[in-house]
Coordinates of C-alpha atoms and ligand atoms in Angstrom, one line a residue:
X1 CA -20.5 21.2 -0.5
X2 CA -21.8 23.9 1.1
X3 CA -19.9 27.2 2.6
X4 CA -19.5 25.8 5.6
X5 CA -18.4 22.3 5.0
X6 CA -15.9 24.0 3.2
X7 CA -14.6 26.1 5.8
X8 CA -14.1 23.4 8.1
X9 CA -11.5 21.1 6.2
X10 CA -8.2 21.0 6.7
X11 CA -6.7 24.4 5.0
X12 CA -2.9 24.3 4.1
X13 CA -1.1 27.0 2.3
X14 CA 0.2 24.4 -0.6
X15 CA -0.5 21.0 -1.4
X16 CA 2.0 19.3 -3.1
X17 CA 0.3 16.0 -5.3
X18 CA 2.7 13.3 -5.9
X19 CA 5.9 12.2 -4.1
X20 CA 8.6 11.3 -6.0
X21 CA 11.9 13.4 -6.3
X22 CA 10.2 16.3 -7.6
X23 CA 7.4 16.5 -5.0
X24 CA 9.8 16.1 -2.7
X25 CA 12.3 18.4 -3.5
X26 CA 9.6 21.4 -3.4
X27 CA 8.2 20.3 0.4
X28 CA 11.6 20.6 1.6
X29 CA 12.1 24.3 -0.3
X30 CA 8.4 24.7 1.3
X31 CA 8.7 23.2 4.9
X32 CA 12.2 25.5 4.8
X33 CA 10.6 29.0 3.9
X34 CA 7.9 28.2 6.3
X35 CA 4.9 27.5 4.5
X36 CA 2.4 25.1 5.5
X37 CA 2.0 22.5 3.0
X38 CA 1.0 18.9 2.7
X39 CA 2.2 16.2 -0.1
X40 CA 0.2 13.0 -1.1
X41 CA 1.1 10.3 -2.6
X42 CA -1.3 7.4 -4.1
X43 CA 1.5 4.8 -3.3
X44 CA 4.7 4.6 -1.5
X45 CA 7.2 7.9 -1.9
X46 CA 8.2 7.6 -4.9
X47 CA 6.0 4.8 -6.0
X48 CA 6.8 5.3 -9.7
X49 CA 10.0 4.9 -9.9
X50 CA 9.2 1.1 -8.1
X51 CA 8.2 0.0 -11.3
X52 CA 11.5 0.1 -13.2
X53 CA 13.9 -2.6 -12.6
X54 CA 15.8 -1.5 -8.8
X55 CA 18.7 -2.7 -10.8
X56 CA 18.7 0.0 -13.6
X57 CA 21.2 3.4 -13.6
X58 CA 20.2 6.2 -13.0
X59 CA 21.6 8.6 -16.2
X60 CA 22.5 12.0 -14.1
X61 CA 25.6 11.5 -11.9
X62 CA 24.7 11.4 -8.7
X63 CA 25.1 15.2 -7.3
X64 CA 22.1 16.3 -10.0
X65 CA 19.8 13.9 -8.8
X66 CA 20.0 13.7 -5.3
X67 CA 18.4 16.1 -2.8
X68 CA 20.6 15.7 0.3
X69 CA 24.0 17.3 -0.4
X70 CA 25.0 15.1 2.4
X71 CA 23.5 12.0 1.2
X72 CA 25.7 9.2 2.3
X73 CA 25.9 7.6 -0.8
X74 CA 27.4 10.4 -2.1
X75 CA 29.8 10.6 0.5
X76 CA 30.9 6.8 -0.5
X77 CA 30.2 6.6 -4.4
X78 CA 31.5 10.3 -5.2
X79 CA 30.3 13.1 -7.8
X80 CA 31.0 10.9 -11.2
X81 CA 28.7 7.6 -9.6
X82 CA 25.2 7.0 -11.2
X83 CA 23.3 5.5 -8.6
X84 CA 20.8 2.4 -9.8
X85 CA 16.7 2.9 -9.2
X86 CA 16.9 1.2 -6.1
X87 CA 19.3 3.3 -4.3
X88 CA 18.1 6.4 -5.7
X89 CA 14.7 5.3 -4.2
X90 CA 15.8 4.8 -0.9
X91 CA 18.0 8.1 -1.0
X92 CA 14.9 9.9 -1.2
X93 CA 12.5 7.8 1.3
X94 CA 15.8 8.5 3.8
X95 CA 15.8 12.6 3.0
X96 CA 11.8 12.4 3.3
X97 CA 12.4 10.8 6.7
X98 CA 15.4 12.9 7.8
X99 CA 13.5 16.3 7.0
X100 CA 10.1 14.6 8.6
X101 CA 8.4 15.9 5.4
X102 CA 4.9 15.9 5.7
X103 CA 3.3 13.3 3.7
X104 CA 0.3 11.0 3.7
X105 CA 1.0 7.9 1.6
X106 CA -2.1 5.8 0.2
X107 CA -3.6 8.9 -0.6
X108 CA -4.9 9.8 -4.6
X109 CA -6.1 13.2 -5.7
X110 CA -9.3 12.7 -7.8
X111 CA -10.4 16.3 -8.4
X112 CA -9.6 20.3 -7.8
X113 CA -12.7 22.2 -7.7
X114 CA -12.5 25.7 -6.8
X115 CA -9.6 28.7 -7.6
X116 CA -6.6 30.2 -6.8
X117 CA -6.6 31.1 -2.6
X118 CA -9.6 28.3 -1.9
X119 CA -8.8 25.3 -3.6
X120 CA -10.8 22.2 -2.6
X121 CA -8.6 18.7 -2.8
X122 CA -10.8 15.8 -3.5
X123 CA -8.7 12.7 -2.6
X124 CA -9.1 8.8 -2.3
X125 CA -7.0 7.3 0.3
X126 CA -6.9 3.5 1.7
X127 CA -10.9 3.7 3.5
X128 CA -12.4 6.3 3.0
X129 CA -12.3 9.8 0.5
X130 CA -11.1 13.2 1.8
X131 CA -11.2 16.4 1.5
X132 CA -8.5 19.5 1.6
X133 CA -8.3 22.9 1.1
X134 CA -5.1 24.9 -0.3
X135 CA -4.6 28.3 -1.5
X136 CA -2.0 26.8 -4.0
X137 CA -1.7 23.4 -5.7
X138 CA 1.4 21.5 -6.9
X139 CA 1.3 18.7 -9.6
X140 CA 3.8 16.8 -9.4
X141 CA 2.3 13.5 -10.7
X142 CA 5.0 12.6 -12.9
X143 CA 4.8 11.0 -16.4
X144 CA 4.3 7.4 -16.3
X145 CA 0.7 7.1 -16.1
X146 CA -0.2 5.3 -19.2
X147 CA 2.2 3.6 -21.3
X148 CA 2.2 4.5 -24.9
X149 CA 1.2 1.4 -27.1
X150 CA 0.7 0.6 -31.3
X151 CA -3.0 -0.1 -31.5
X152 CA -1.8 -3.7 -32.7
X153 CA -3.6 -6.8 -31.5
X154 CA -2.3 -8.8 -28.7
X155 CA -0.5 -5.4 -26.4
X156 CA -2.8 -5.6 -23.9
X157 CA -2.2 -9.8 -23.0
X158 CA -0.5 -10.0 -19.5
X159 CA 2.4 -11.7 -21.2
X160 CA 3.4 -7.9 -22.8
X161 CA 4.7 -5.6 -19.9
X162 CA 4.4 -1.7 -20.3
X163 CA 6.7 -1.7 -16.6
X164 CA 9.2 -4.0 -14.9
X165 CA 7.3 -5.4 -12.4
X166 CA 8.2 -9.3 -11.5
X167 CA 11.3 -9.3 -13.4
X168 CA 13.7 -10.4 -11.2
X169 CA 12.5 -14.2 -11.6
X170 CA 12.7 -14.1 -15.5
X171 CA 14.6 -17.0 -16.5
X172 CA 15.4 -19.4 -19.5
X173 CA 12.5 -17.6 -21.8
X174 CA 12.6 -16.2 -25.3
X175 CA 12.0 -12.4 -24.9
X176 CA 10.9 -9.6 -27.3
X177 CA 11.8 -6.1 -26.5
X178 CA 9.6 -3.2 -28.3
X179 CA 11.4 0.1 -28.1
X180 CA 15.2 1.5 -28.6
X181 CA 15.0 4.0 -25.5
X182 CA 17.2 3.9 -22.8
X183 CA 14.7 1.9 -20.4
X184 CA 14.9 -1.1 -23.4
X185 CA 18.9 -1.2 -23.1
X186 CA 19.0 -1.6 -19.4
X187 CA 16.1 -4.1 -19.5
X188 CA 17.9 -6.5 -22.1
X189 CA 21.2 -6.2 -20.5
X190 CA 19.9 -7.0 -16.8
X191 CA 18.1 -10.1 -18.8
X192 CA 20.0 -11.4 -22.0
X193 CA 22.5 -13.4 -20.0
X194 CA 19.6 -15.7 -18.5
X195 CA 17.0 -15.5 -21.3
X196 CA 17.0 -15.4 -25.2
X197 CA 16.2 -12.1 -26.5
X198 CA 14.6 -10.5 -30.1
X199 CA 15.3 -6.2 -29.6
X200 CA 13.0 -5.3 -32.6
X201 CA 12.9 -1.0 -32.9
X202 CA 12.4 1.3 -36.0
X203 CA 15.8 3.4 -35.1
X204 CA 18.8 2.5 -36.9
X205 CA 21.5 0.6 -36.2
X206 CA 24.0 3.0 -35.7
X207 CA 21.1 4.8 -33.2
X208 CA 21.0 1.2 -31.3
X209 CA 24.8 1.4 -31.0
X210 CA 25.4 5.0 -29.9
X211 CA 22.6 4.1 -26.8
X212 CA 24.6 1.2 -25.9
X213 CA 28.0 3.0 -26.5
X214 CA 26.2 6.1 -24.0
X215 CA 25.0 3.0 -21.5
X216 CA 29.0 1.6 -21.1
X217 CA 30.6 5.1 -21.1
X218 CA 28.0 8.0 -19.8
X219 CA 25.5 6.2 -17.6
X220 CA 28.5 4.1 -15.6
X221 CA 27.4 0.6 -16.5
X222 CA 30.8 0.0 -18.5
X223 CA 30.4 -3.8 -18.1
X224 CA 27.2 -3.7 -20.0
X225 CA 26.9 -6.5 -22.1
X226 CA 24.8 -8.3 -25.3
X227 CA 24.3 -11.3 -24.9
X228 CA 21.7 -13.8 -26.8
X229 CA 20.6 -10.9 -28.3
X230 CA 19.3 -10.5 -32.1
X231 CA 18.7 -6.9 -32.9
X232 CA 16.3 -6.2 -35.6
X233 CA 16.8 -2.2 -36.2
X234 CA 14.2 -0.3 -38.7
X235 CA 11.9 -2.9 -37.7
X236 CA 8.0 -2.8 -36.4
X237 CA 6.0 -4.8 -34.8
X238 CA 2.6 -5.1 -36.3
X239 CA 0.7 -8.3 -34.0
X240 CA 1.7 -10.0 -30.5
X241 CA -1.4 -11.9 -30.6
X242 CA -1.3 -15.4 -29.3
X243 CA 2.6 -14.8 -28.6
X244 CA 3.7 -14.3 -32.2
X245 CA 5.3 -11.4 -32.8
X246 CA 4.9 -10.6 -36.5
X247 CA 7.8 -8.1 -37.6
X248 CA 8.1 -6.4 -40.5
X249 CA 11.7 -5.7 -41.4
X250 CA 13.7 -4.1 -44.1
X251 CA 14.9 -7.4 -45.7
X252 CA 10.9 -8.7 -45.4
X253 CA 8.2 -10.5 -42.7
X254 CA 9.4 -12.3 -39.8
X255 CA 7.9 -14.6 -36.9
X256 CA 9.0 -14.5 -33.6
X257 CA 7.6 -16.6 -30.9
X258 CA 7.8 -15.2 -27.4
X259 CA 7.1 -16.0 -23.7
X260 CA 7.1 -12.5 -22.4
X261 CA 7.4 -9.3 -24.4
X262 CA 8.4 -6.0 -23.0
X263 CA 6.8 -2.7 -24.7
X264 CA 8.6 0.5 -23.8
X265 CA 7.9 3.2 -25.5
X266 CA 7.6 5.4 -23.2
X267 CA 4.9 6.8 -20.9
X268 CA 2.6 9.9 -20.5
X269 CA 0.5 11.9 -17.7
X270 CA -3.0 10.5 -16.7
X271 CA -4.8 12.9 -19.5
X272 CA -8.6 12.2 -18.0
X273 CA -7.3 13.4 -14.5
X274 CA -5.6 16.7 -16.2
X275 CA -8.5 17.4 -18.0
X276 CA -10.8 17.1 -14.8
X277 CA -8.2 19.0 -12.7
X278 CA -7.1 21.9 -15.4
X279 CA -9.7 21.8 -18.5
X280 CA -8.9 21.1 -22.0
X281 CA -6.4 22.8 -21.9
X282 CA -3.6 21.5 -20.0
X283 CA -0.5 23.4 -21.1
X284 CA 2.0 25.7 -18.3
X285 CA 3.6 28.6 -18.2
X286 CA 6.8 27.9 -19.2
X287 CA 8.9 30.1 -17.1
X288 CA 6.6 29.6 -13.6
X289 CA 5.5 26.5 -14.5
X290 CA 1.8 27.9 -13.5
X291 CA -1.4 26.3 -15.5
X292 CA -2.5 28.7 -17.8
X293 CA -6.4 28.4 -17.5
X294 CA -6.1 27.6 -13.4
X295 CA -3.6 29.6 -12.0
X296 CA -2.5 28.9 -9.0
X297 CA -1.9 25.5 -9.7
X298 CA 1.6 24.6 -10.6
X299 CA 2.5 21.7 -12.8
X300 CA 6.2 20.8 -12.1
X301 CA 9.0 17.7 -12.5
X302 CA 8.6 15.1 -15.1
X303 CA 4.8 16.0 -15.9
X304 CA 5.6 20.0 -17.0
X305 CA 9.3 18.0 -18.5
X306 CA 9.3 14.7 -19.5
X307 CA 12.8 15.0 -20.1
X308 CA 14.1 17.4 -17.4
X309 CA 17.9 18.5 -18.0
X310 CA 19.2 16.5 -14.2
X311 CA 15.9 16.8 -12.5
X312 CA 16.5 20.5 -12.3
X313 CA 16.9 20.9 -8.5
X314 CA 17.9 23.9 -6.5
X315 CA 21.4 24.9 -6.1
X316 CA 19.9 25.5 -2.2
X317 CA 19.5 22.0 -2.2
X318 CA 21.7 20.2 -4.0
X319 CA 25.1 22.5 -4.2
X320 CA 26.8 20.7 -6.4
X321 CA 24.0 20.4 -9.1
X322 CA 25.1 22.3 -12.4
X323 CA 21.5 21.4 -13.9
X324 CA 19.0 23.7 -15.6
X325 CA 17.2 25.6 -12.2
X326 CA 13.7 24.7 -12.6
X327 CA 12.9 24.6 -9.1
X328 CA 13.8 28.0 -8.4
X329 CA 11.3 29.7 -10.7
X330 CA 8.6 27.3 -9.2
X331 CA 9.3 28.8 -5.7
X332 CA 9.6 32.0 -6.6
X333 CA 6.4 32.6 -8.6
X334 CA 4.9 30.5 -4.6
X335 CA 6.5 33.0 -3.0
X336 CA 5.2 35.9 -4.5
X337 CA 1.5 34.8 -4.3
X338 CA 2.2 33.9 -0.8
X339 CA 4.6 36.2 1.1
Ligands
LIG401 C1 16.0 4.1 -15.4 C2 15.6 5.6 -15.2 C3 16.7 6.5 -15.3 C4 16.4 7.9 -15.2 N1 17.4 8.8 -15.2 C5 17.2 10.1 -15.0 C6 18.3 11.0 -14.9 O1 19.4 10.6 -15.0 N2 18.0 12.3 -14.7 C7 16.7 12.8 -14.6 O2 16.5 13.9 -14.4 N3 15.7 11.9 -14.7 C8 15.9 10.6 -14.9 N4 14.9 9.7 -14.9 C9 13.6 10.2 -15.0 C10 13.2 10.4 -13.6 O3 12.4 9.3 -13.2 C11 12.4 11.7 -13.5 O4 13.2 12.8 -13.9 C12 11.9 11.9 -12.1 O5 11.5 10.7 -11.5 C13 10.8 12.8 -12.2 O6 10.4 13.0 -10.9 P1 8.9 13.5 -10.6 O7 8.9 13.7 -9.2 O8 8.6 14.6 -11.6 O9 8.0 12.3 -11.1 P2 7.8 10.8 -10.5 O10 9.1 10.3 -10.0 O11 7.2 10.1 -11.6 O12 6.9 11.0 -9.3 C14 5.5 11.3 -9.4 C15 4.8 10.8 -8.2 O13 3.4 11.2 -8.2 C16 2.6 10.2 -7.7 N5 1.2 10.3 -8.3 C17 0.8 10.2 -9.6 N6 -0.5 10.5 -9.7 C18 -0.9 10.8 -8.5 C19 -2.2 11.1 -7.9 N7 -3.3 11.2 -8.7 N8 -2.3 11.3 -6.6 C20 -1.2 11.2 -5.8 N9 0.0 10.9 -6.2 C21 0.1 10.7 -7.6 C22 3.3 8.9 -8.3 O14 2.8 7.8 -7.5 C23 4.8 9.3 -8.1 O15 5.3 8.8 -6.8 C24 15.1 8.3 -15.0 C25 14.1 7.4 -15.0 C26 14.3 6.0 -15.1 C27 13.2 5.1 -15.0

């Protein structure tokens, strides 16, 4: 592009990439300091969380998570409730609407060229690729890019799922879970009473039984239940081709036929995109959350955390929220290279 082209795109103090809570959490701290910013989202606001089951709970009680401190549903669930995906979802599309955030949906960054004060934004959205310019830059992509897989044949059929999409209509099939994380305990509860289920994982026993112990007592799904369900703990997986799991388990081999198999073990950033965007070397600062090879760009939310302590929101935000501050050392390092 040449100087000129440049000069005439549409310049914005900060660009925040990606919408979910995060992203959205740092327009509002943004829009309320006065600073002209943009977000984008490739999807809908907070597209990734759409493709876990709307059923599933949300593990932080409900003041750490969301951003309104008048959100209704905290108003008519109280502090202790753990909201499910779905309403978390539309808790933040209502607080994106109620503070007229400005976002354009559909929209996907591709590329950051440039530095610090003259950022240009390459982005695809629904027709046509755009362009933006930004002094600073906020990634806030999240982590659930790419699922994480074995390298064992058969992971990539469609019949093995890496998200929950379509799983509403599962009925009367013999499923295989892959994975003893949370995500795997809601999943089987939501479907065991309808389906047959195999839960192979290499955690122990007692590891399986303290997650669903956690699930009934700390993430308010006390009438969580096992049903159909054979666990196989200290178990892997080694072949889902031609829908036959082959296990290998303490006590020996095992066959398992399935219909549908669900692999979650867990996810992880778009790595080519980061690379394109930051170098080879991705890593932040971990106080400002600030790239270290291209500063001014801030990496924040689940992508800099995969496993943020309550989402780590502001106290400004969210009064109630007793979580690790994150946000606040975001928007102070903006501040001081803006104000
Ligand atoms: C069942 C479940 C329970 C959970 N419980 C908790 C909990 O109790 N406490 C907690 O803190 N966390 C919890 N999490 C994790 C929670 O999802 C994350 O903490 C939170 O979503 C992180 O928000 P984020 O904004 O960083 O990322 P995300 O919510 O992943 O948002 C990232 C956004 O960026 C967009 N995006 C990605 N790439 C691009 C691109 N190239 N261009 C434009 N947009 C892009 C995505 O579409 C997405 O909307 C839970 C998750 C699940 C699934």
């Amino acid at each position: 592009m040449t100087v000129n082209e440049i000069d005439q795109l549409q310049t914005y103090e900060v660009v925040v990439v990606g919408c979910g809570g995060w992203g959205l959490a740092v327009l509002k701290v943004l829009q309320e300091m006065g600073i002209n910013a943009l977000g984008l989202e490739r999807g809908e606001i907070c597209h990734n969380l759409t493709t876990y089951m709307p059923a599933m709970t949300v593990h932080s009680p409900l003041p750490y998570i969301v951003l309104d401190p008048d959100d209704p549903l905290l108003a008519q669930q109280g502090d202790d409730y753990h909201s499910t995906i779905e309403e978390l979802i539309q808790s933040y599309v209502d607080f994106a609407e109620k503070y007229k955030l400005p976002i354009k949906t559909h929209s996907t960054l591709s590329d950051i060229q440039g530095q610090q004060g003259n950022f240009v934004i390459s982005v695809r959205e629904k027709d046509a690729n755009t362009r933006y310019k930004a002094k600073l830059v906020v990634l806030a992509t999240g982590a659930y890019d790419k699922p994480n897989l074995l390298s064992i044949p058969g992971e990539q059929a469609p019949t093995v799922h890496h998200y929950f999409a379509e799983w509403q209509h599962i009925r009367n099939q013999r499923l295989l879970f892959i994975g003893g994380g949370f995500s795997s305990a809601d999943g089987i509860t939501a479907l065991c009473p309808f389906n047959e289920v195999l839960w192979v994982t290499n955690k122990p026993l007692d590891a399986i039984e303290q997650t669903l112990h956690d699930q009934k007592t700390k993430w308010g799904q006390p009438d969580a239940k096992l049903l159909n369900t054979e666990i196989l703990p200290e178990s892997k997986v080694y072949s889902l081709a031609d829908k036959i799991a082959l296990i290998q388990t303490p006590d020996g081999k095992r066959q398992w036929l399935f219909d549908q198999c669900f692999m979650l073990l867990g996810h992880r950033p778009d790595e080519p995109l980061l690379q394109r965007v930051l170098g080879d070397d991705t890593s932040h600062d971990e106080s400002t959350f600030e790239s270290k090879t291209k500063p001014g760009i801030y990496l924040v939310g689940a992508l800099a955390k995969k496993h943020l302590e309550h989402i780590g929101l502001t106290d400004k935000l969210c009064p109630g929220n007793e979580g690790v501050r994150h946000i606040d050392n975001v928007i102070n390092a903006i501040k001081n290279q803006l104000i």
